[in-house]
Amino acid sequence: MELNEKAEIDTSQVDDRRGSGGGGGMGIPIPIGGGRGGIVGIIIAVLVALVGGGFGLNALGDGGSDQGDNTSLEQKCSAQDALEQLDCRNTLYVNSIQAYWRTAMPEVFGQQYQPAKTVFFSQAVRTGCGAADSGVGPFYCPADHLVYIDLTFYRLLADQLGAKGEFAQPYVLAHEYGHHVQSLLGTEAQMRRQQQRDPANANALSVRLELQADCYAGVWAKGATGTGDAKGQKIFKSITEQDIQQAIDAAEKIGDDAISKRAGRPVNPNEFTHGTSQQRTQSFTRGWSTGDPKSCNTFGTGS
């Protein structure tokens, strides 16, 4: 993967709340859905990573939001060494993902794309879905249409789960923006209604939602080299097969079965909410191979 050092980093697509105290000093343990409350330590930190719809957050209460301060980020990302900075690179990834959907969504689904900011936070944050801490991993909140991430998650992903490749990072963000697309299209709301009507299949429906977001991430990866900044300059100079393999490796590492095994617990498909390692890698690969968002219909008959 090679980013274009001349690409303009649009920090307005990020809300930097690091150091803002937005979480109110919260040290509350995050409730884990699907009967997983016994998992501790690093497993909790990654268990609900990439959850998307803010699962488990409402139970904490303390909703609302805080306003970040992008001053420092703006200065950093306008410097010559901007691409050496983790937060600036991730801001550029967000720019690329949204640039892709701004074009693809009306072309494919006939609906205009509505931008969503990514919130950078440290330790804890208040959201429209309730209060959360870093233990929930990156997530999308459909109530406020924001993506949330504590960037230290990437260290956990690399050091504890072994997904060390750089392209794991834009994969994570592209997955969360896949949830934003689902929210805009009404897929997420429809899935929630189905869960209410058929609670016995609530987890299976959640898996379909997550796998579709993985597929959307693969679709973005296929079109990423065609995305540009506000001036039309390309954001990515190149994306290699090695980069794609890094994303696939990350998807494999966070499969429900892989996390259960790492936690030393029995693998119980009835508890899955995100999909197995095989399912997640296949979904991302389908998106990457086809480059077509319509190939990601995980809710179709027989899918």
Tab-separated table of C-alpha atoms in Angstrom:
chain	number	residue	atom	x	y	z
A	1	MET	CA	0.000	0.000	0.000
A	2	GLU	CA	1.277	3.411	-0.929
A	3	LEU	CA	-0.547	6.583	0.033
A	4	ASN	CA	-0.193	9.716	-2.045
A	5	GLU	CA	1.836	12.211	-0.012
A	6	LYS	CA	0.257	15.010	-2.075
A	7	ALA	CA	-3.297	14.070	-1.155
A	8	GLU	CA	-5.049	16.633	1.016
A	9	ILE	CA	-6.138	15.213	4.380
A	10	ASP	CA	-9.641	16.422	5.202
A	11	THR	CA	-9.747	16.531	9.008
A	12	SER	CA	-13.322	17.875	8.939
A	13	GLN	CA	-14.430	14.262	8.504
A	14	VAL	CA	-13.060	13.484	11.977
A	15	ASP	CA	-14.148	14.689	15.414
A	16	ASP	CA	-11.092	14.502	17.660
A	17	ARG	CA	-12.253	14.014	21.236
A	18	ARG	CA	-9.018	12.629	22.621
A	19	GLY	CA	-8.232	14.304	25.891
A	20	SER	CA	-11.635	15.995	26.015
A	21	GLY	CA	-12.787	13.980	29.014
A	22	GLY	CA	-15.916	13.053	27.118
A	23	GLY	CA	-16.328	9.762	28.918
A	24	GLY	CA	-16.609	11.363	32.317
A	25	GLY	CA	-13.846	9.201	33.737
A	26	MET	CA	-15.994	6.132	33.290
A	27	GLY	CA	-14.458	2.841	34.311
A	28	ILE	CA	-17.568	0.731	33.873
A	29	PRO	CA	-17.151	-2.786	32.470
A	30	ILE	CA	-18.894	-3.223	29.136
A	31	PRO	CA	-21.738	-5.764	29.112
A	32	ILE	CA	-21.067	-8.455	26.544
A	33	GLY	CA	-23.964	-9.811	24.510
A	34	GLY	CA	-24.600	-13.389	23.465
A	35	GLY	CA	-23.670	-15.018	26.767
A	36	ARG	CA	-20.030	-13.979	26.660
A	37	GLY	CA	-19.800	-12.168	29.993
A	38	GLY	CA	-17.183	-14.566	31.398
A	39	ILE	CA	-14.432	-13.542	29.005
A	40	VAL	CA	-11.885	-11.223	30.569
A	41	GLY	CA	-8.711	-9.350	29.753
A	42	ILE	CA	-7.721	-8.786	26.178
A	43	ILE	CA	-10.505	-11.008	24.883
A	44	ILE	CA	-13.063	-8.519	26.182
A	45	ALA	CA	-11.149	-5.735	24.485
A	46	VAL	CA	-11.567	-7.355	21.091
A	47	LEU	CA	-14.646	-9.527	21.563
A	48	VAL	CA	-17.102	-6.907	20.394
A	49	ALA	CA	-14.677	-5.133	18.109
A	50	LEU	CA	-16.284	-4.088	14.850
A	51	VAL	CA	-19.735	-4.396	16.409
A	52	GLY	CA	-21.269	-1.701	14.287
A	53	GLY	CA	-24.705	-1.013	15.665
A	54	GLY	CA	-23.575	-0.126	19.161
A	55	PHE	CA	-24.542	-3.480	20.690
A	56	GLY	CA	-24.422	-3.385	24.479
A	57	LEU	CA	-23.959	0.367	24.710
A	58	ASN	CA	-27.477	1.418	25.653
A	59	ALA	CA	-27.319	-0.624	28.818
A	60	LEU	CA	-24.725	1.774	30.185
A	61	GLY	CA	-26.976	4.805	29.900
A	62	ASP	CA	-25.389	8.255	29.970
A	63	GLY	CA	-26.149	9.066	26.372
A	64	GLY	CA	-25.406	12.360	24.669
A	65	SER	CA	-22.275	13.540	22.985
A	66	ASP	CA	-19.310	15.870	23.343
A	67	GLN	CA	-17.628	18.229	20.946
A	68	GLY	CA	-14.043	17.548	19.983
A	69	ASP	CA	-11.235	19.935	19.164
A	70	ASN	CA	-9.531	19.330	15.817
A	71	THR	CA	-6.955	22.115	16.173
A	72	SER	CA	-4.028	19.841	16.957
A	73	LEU	CA	-5.071	17.275	14.338
A	74	GLU	CA	-5.384	19.944	11.651
A	75	GLN	CA	-1.884	21.220	12.371
A	76	LYS	CA	-0.388	17.746	12.453
A	77	CYS	CA	-2.082	16.608	9.239
A	78	SER	CA	-0.954	19.665	7.291
A	79	ALA	CA	2.710	19.028	8.114
A	80	GLN	CA	5.157	17.384	5.707
A	81	ASP	CA	5.394	14.230	7.826
A	82	ALA	CA	1.599	13.843	8.107
A	83	LEU	CA	1.541	10.336	6.644
A	84	GLU	CA	3.924	9.165	9.347
A	85	GLN	CA	1.252	9.938	11.948
A	86	LEU	CA	-1.266	7.221	12.837
A	87	ASP	CA	-4.192	9.603	13.250
A	88	CYS	CA	-3.487	11.428	9.993
A	89	ARG	CA	-3.243	8.196	8.024
A	90	ASN	CA	-6.519	7.031	9.520
A	91	THR	CA	-8.149	10.333	8.652
A	92	LEU	CA	-7.023	9.826	5.069
A	93	TYR	CA	-8.468	6.307	5.121
A	94	VAL	CA	-11.788	7.804	6.215
A	95	ASN	CA	-11.546	10.315	3.354
A	96	SER	CA	-11.055	7.485	0.856
A	97	ILE	CA	-13.883	5.340	2.208
A	98	GLN	CA	-16.356	8.209	2.110
A	99	ALA	CA	-15.181	9.317	-1.321
A	100	TYR	CA	-15.905	5.806	-2.582
A	101	TRP	CA	-19.428	5.647	-1.166
A	102	ARG	CA	-20.216	9.190	-2.263
A	103	THR	CA	-19.957	7.916	-5.817
A	104	ALA	CA	-20.945	4.261	-5.457
A	105	MET	CA	-24.072	4.624	-3.370
A	106	PRO	CA	-26.098	6.699	-5.844
A	107	GLU	CA	-24.758	4.679	-8.768
A	108	VAL	CA	-25.576	1.300	-7.248
A	109	PHE	CA	-28.507	1.981	-4.918
A	110	GLY	CA	-29.923	5.192	-6.369
A	111	GLN	CA	-29.596	6.968	-3.039
A	112	GLN	CA	-27.352	9.863	-2.052
A	113	TYR	CA	-24.606	9.162	0.437
A	114	GLN	CA	-24.714	11.158	3.673
A	115	PRO	CA	-21.235	11.672	5.201
A	116	ALA	CA	-20.514	10.460	8.721
A	117	LYS	CA	-17.673	11.620	10.915
A	118	THR	CA	-15.281	9.324	12.721
A	119	VAL	CA	-14.745	10.160	16.381
A	120	PHE	CA	-11.240	9.633	17.760
A	121	PHE	CA	-11.478	9.122	21.525
A	122	SER	CA	-9.291	7.980	24.389
A	123	GLN	CA	-10.461	5.493	27.007
A	124	ALA	CA	-14.135	6.555	27.142
A	125	VAL	CA	-16.727	8.467	25.168
A	126	ARG	CA	-20.396	9.451	25.248
A	127	THR	CA	-22.422	8.556	22.177
A	128	GLY	CA	-25.977	8.611	20.923
A	129	CYS	CA	-26.059	4.892	21.735
A	130	GLY	CA	-24.895	5.409	25.324
A	131	ALA	CA	-21.557	5.623	27.093
A	132	ALA	CA	-18.704	3.385	25.996
A	133	ASP	CA	-15.084	2.742	26.797
A	134	SER	CA	-12.241	1.394	24.719
A	135	GLY	CA	-13.192	-2.167	25.619
A	136	VAL	CA	-15.947	-2.220	22.992
A	137	GLY	CA	-13.469	-1.742	20.167
A	138	PRO	CA	-14.372	0.341	17.099
A	139	PHE	CA	-18.106	0.699	16.512
A	140	TYR	CA	-20.771	2.557	14.558
A	141	CYS	CA	-23.689	4.168	16.364
A	142	PRO	CA	-26.814	4.373	14.173
A	143	ALA	CA	-28.453	6.791	16.624
A	144	ASP	CA	-25.982	9.591	15.868
A	145	HIS	CA	-24.507	8.237	12.609
A	146	LEU	CA	-20.922	8.365	13.864
A	147	VAL	CA	-18.038	5.900	13.796
A	148	TYR	CA	-16.073	5.670	17.054
A	149	ILE	CA	-12.538	4.405	17.569
A	150	ASP	CA	-9.814	4.552	20.175
A	151	LEU	CA	-6.758	4.255	17.931
A	152	THR	CA	-4.965	2.160	20.556
A	153	PHE	CA	-7.208	-0.669	19.339
A	154	TYR	CA	-4.781	-1.237	16.499
A	155	ARG	CA	-2.049	-2.091	18.981
A	156	LEU	CA	-4.303	-4.740	20.507
A	157	LEU	CA	-5.163	-6.045	17.062
A	158	ALA	CA	-1.480	-6.351	16.148
A	159	ASP	CA	0.127	-7.400	19.407
A	160	GLN	CA	-2.560	-9.608	20.929
A	161	LEU	CA	-4.327	-11.037	17.892
A	162	GLY	CA	-1.426	-11.026	15.472
A	163	ALA	CA	-3.031	-8.881	12.739
A	164	LYS	CA	0.037	-6.707	12.299
A	165	GLY	CA	-0.436	-5.503	8.737
A	166	GLU	CA	-1.080	-1.817	8.095
A	167	PHE	CA	-4.034	-2.543	5.814
A	168	ALA	CA	-5.892	-4.037	8.773
A	169	GLN	CA	-6.554	-0.436	9.824
A	170	PRO	CA	-8.508	0.773	6.781
A	171	TYR	CA	-10.305	-2.598	6.774
A	172	VAL	CA	-11.549	-1.872	10.299
A	173	LEU	CA	-12.764	1.593	9.300
A	174	ALA	CA	-14.297	0.385	6.032
A	175	HIS	CA	-16.243	-2.243	7.978
A	176	GLU	CA	-17.681	0.418	10.275
A	177	TYR	CA	-18.608	2.628	7.337
A	178	GLY	CA	-20.281	-0.431	5.869
A	179	HIS	CA	-22.605	-0.213	8.863
A	180	HIS	CA	-23.236	3.441	8.043
A	181	VAL	CA	-24.258	2.450	4.523
A	182	GLN	CA	-26.579	-0.176	6.019
A	183	SER	CA	-28.108	2.497	8.228
A	184	LEU	CA	-28.656	4.867	5.290
A	185	LEU	CA	-30.228	2.116	3.186
A	186	GLY	CA	-32.488	0.969	6.031
A	187	THR	CA	-30.870	-2.471	6.230
A	188	GLU	CA	-29.877	-2.068	9.865
A	189	ALA	CA	-33.351	-0.924	10.971
A	190	GLN	CA	-34.997	-3.746	9.064
A	191	MET	CA	-32.686	-6.263	10.704
A	192	ARG	CA	-33.580	-4.885	14.169
A	193	ARG	CA	-37.265	-5.322	13.415
A	194	GLN	CA	-36.614	-8.898	12.337
A	195	GLN	CA	-34.753	-9.539	15.576
A	196	GLN	CA	-37.749	-8.292	17.557
A	197	ARG	CA	-40.122	-10.499	15.595
A	198	ASP	CA	-37.832	-13.529	15.774
A	199	PRO	CA	-35.625	-13.262	18.889
A	200	ALA	CA	-34.522	-16.883	18.561
A	201	ASN	CA	-32.636	-15.895	15.405
A	202	ALA	CA	-31.352	-12.560	16.689
A	203	ASN	CA	-27.711	-13.673	16.671
A	204	ALA	CA	-27.975	-15.228	13.217
A	205	LEU	CA	-29.406	-11.972	11.868
A	206	SER	CA	-26.574	-10.057	13.508
A	207	VAL	CA	-24.084	-12.305	11.741
A	208	ARG	CA	-25.663	-11.471	8.380
A	209	LEU	CA	-25.374	-7.743	9.138
A	210	GLU	CA	-21.710	-8.057	10.117
A	211	LEU	CA	-20.812	-10.188	7.109
A	212	GLN	CA	-22.412	-7.661	4.804
A	213	ALA	CA	-20.279	-4.928	6.396
A	214	ASP	CA	-17.195	-7.091	5.776
A	215	CYS	CA	-18.242	-7.458	2.146
A	216	TYR	CA	-18.743	-3.706	1.823
A	217	ALA	CA	-15.222	-3.256	3.211
A	218	GLY	CA	-13.915	-5.515	0.452
A	219	VAL	CA	-15.846	-3.561	-2.168
A	220	TRP	CA	-14.246	-0.328	-0.945
A	221	ALA	CA	-10.786	-1.947	-1.066
A	222	LYS	CA	-11.388	-2.853	-4.711
A	223	GLY	CA	-12.225	0.737	-5.597
A	224	ALA	CA	-9.868	2.513	-3.183
A	225	THR	CA	-7.220	3.377	-5.757
A	226	GLY	CA	-9.861	5.292	-7.677
A	227	THR	CA	-10.736	7.558	-4.751
A	228	GLY	CA	-9.460	11.107	-4.533
A	229	ASP	CA	-9.331	14.133	-2.265
A	230	ALA	CA	-11.353	17.318	-2.674
A	231	LYS	CA	-9.012	18.481	-5.444
A	232	GLY	CA	-9.175	15.209	-7.326
A	233	GLN	CA	-5.746	13.955	-6.314
A	234	LYS	CA	-5.589	10.214	-5.774
A	235	ILE	CA	-5.457	9.100	-2.150
A	236	PHE	CA	-3.841	5.707	-2.810
A	237	LYS	CA	-1.046	5.284	-5.303
A	238	SER	CA	-1.322	1.514	-5.042
A	239	ILE	CA	-2.863	-1.357	-3.105
A	240	THR	CA	-1.176	-4.739	-3.425
A	241	GLU	CA	-2.295	-8.320	-2.990
A	242	GLN	CA	-0.211	-8.327	0.193
A	243	ASP	CA	-2.343	-5.475	1.535
A	244	ILE	CA	-5.523	-7.395	0.776
A	245	GLN	CA	-4.080	-10.425	2.520
A	246	GLN	CA	-3.473	-8.263	5.600
A	247	ALA	CA	-7.158	-7.341	5.659
A	248	ILE	CA	-8.144	-10.988	5.204
A	249	ASP	CA	-5.798	-11.939	8.027
A	250	ALA	CA	-7.441	-9.373	10.307
A	251	ALA	CA	-10.905	-10.672	9.413
A	252	GLU	CA	-9.765	-14.192	10.205
A	253	LYS	CA	-8.323	-13.191	13.575
A	254	ILE	CA	-11.611	-11.639	14.744
A	255	GLY	CA	-13.970	-14.437	13.733
A	256	ASP	CA	-16.281	-15.557	16.531
A	257	ASP	CA	-14.800	-19.049	16.568
A	258	ALA	CA	-11.225	-17.759	16.648
A	259	ILE	CA	-11.982	-15.464	19.586
A	260	SER	CA	-13.754	-18.257	21.484
A	261	LYS	CA	-10.763	-20.538	21.016
A	262	ARG	CA	-8.362	-17.819	22.132
A	263	ALA	CA	-10.478	-17.348	25.259
A	264	GLY	CA	-10.334	-21.082	25.978
A	265	ARG	CA	-14.098	-21.435	25.635
A	266	PRO	CA	-16.134	-23.974	23.676
A	267	VAL	CA	-17.020	-22.851	20.167
A	268	ASN	CA	-20.798	-22.433	20.208
A	269	PRO	CA	-22.280	-21.284	16.879
A	270	ASN	CA	-25.497	-20.262	18.670
A	271	GLU	CA	-23.545	-17.502	20.392
A	272	PHE	CA	-21.970	-16.111	17.226
A	273	THR	CA	-22.859	-12.489	16.427
A	274	HIS	CA	-20.234	-11.610	13.800
A	275	GLY	CA	-19.475	-14.801	11.901
A	276	THR	CA	-16.726	-17.382	11.820
A	277	SER	CA	-13.242	-16.635	10.569
A	278	GLN	CA	-14.075	-18.422	7.329
A	279	GLN	CA	-17.301	-16.491	6.859
A	280	ARG	CA	-15.653	-13.140	7.528
A	281	THR	CA	-12.756	-13.751	5.179
A	282	GLN	CA	-15.097	-15.068	2.486
A	283	SER	CA	-17.337	-12.018	2.800
A	284	PHE	CA	-14.462	-9.562	2.514
A	285	THR	CA	-13.022	-11.546	-0.399
A	286	ARG	CA	-16.382	-11.546	-2.191
A	287	GLY	CA	-16.496	-7.769	-2.030
A	288	TRP	CA	-12.892	-7.452	-3.149
A	289	SER	CA	-13.332	-9.914	-6.012
A	290	THR	CA	-16.533	-8.447	-7.434
A	291	GLY	CA	-16.173	-4.776	-6.554
A	292	ASP	CA	-19.971	-4.752	-6.568
A	293	PRO	CA	-21.949	-3.712	-3.447
A	294	LYS	CA	-24.939	-5.692	-4.726
A	295	SER	CA	-22.910	-8.887	-4.342
A	296	CYS	CA	-23.049	-8.254	-0.578
A	297	ASN	CA	-26.710	-9.197	-0.089
A	298	THR	CA	-26.240	-11.493	2.893
A	299	PHE	CA	-29.966	-11.286	3.639
A	300	GLY	CA	-30.976	-12.832	0.333
A	301	THR	CA	-32.595	-16.246	0.133
A	302	GLY	CA	-29.985	-18.954	0.542
A	303	SER	CA	-27.185	-16.491	1.260
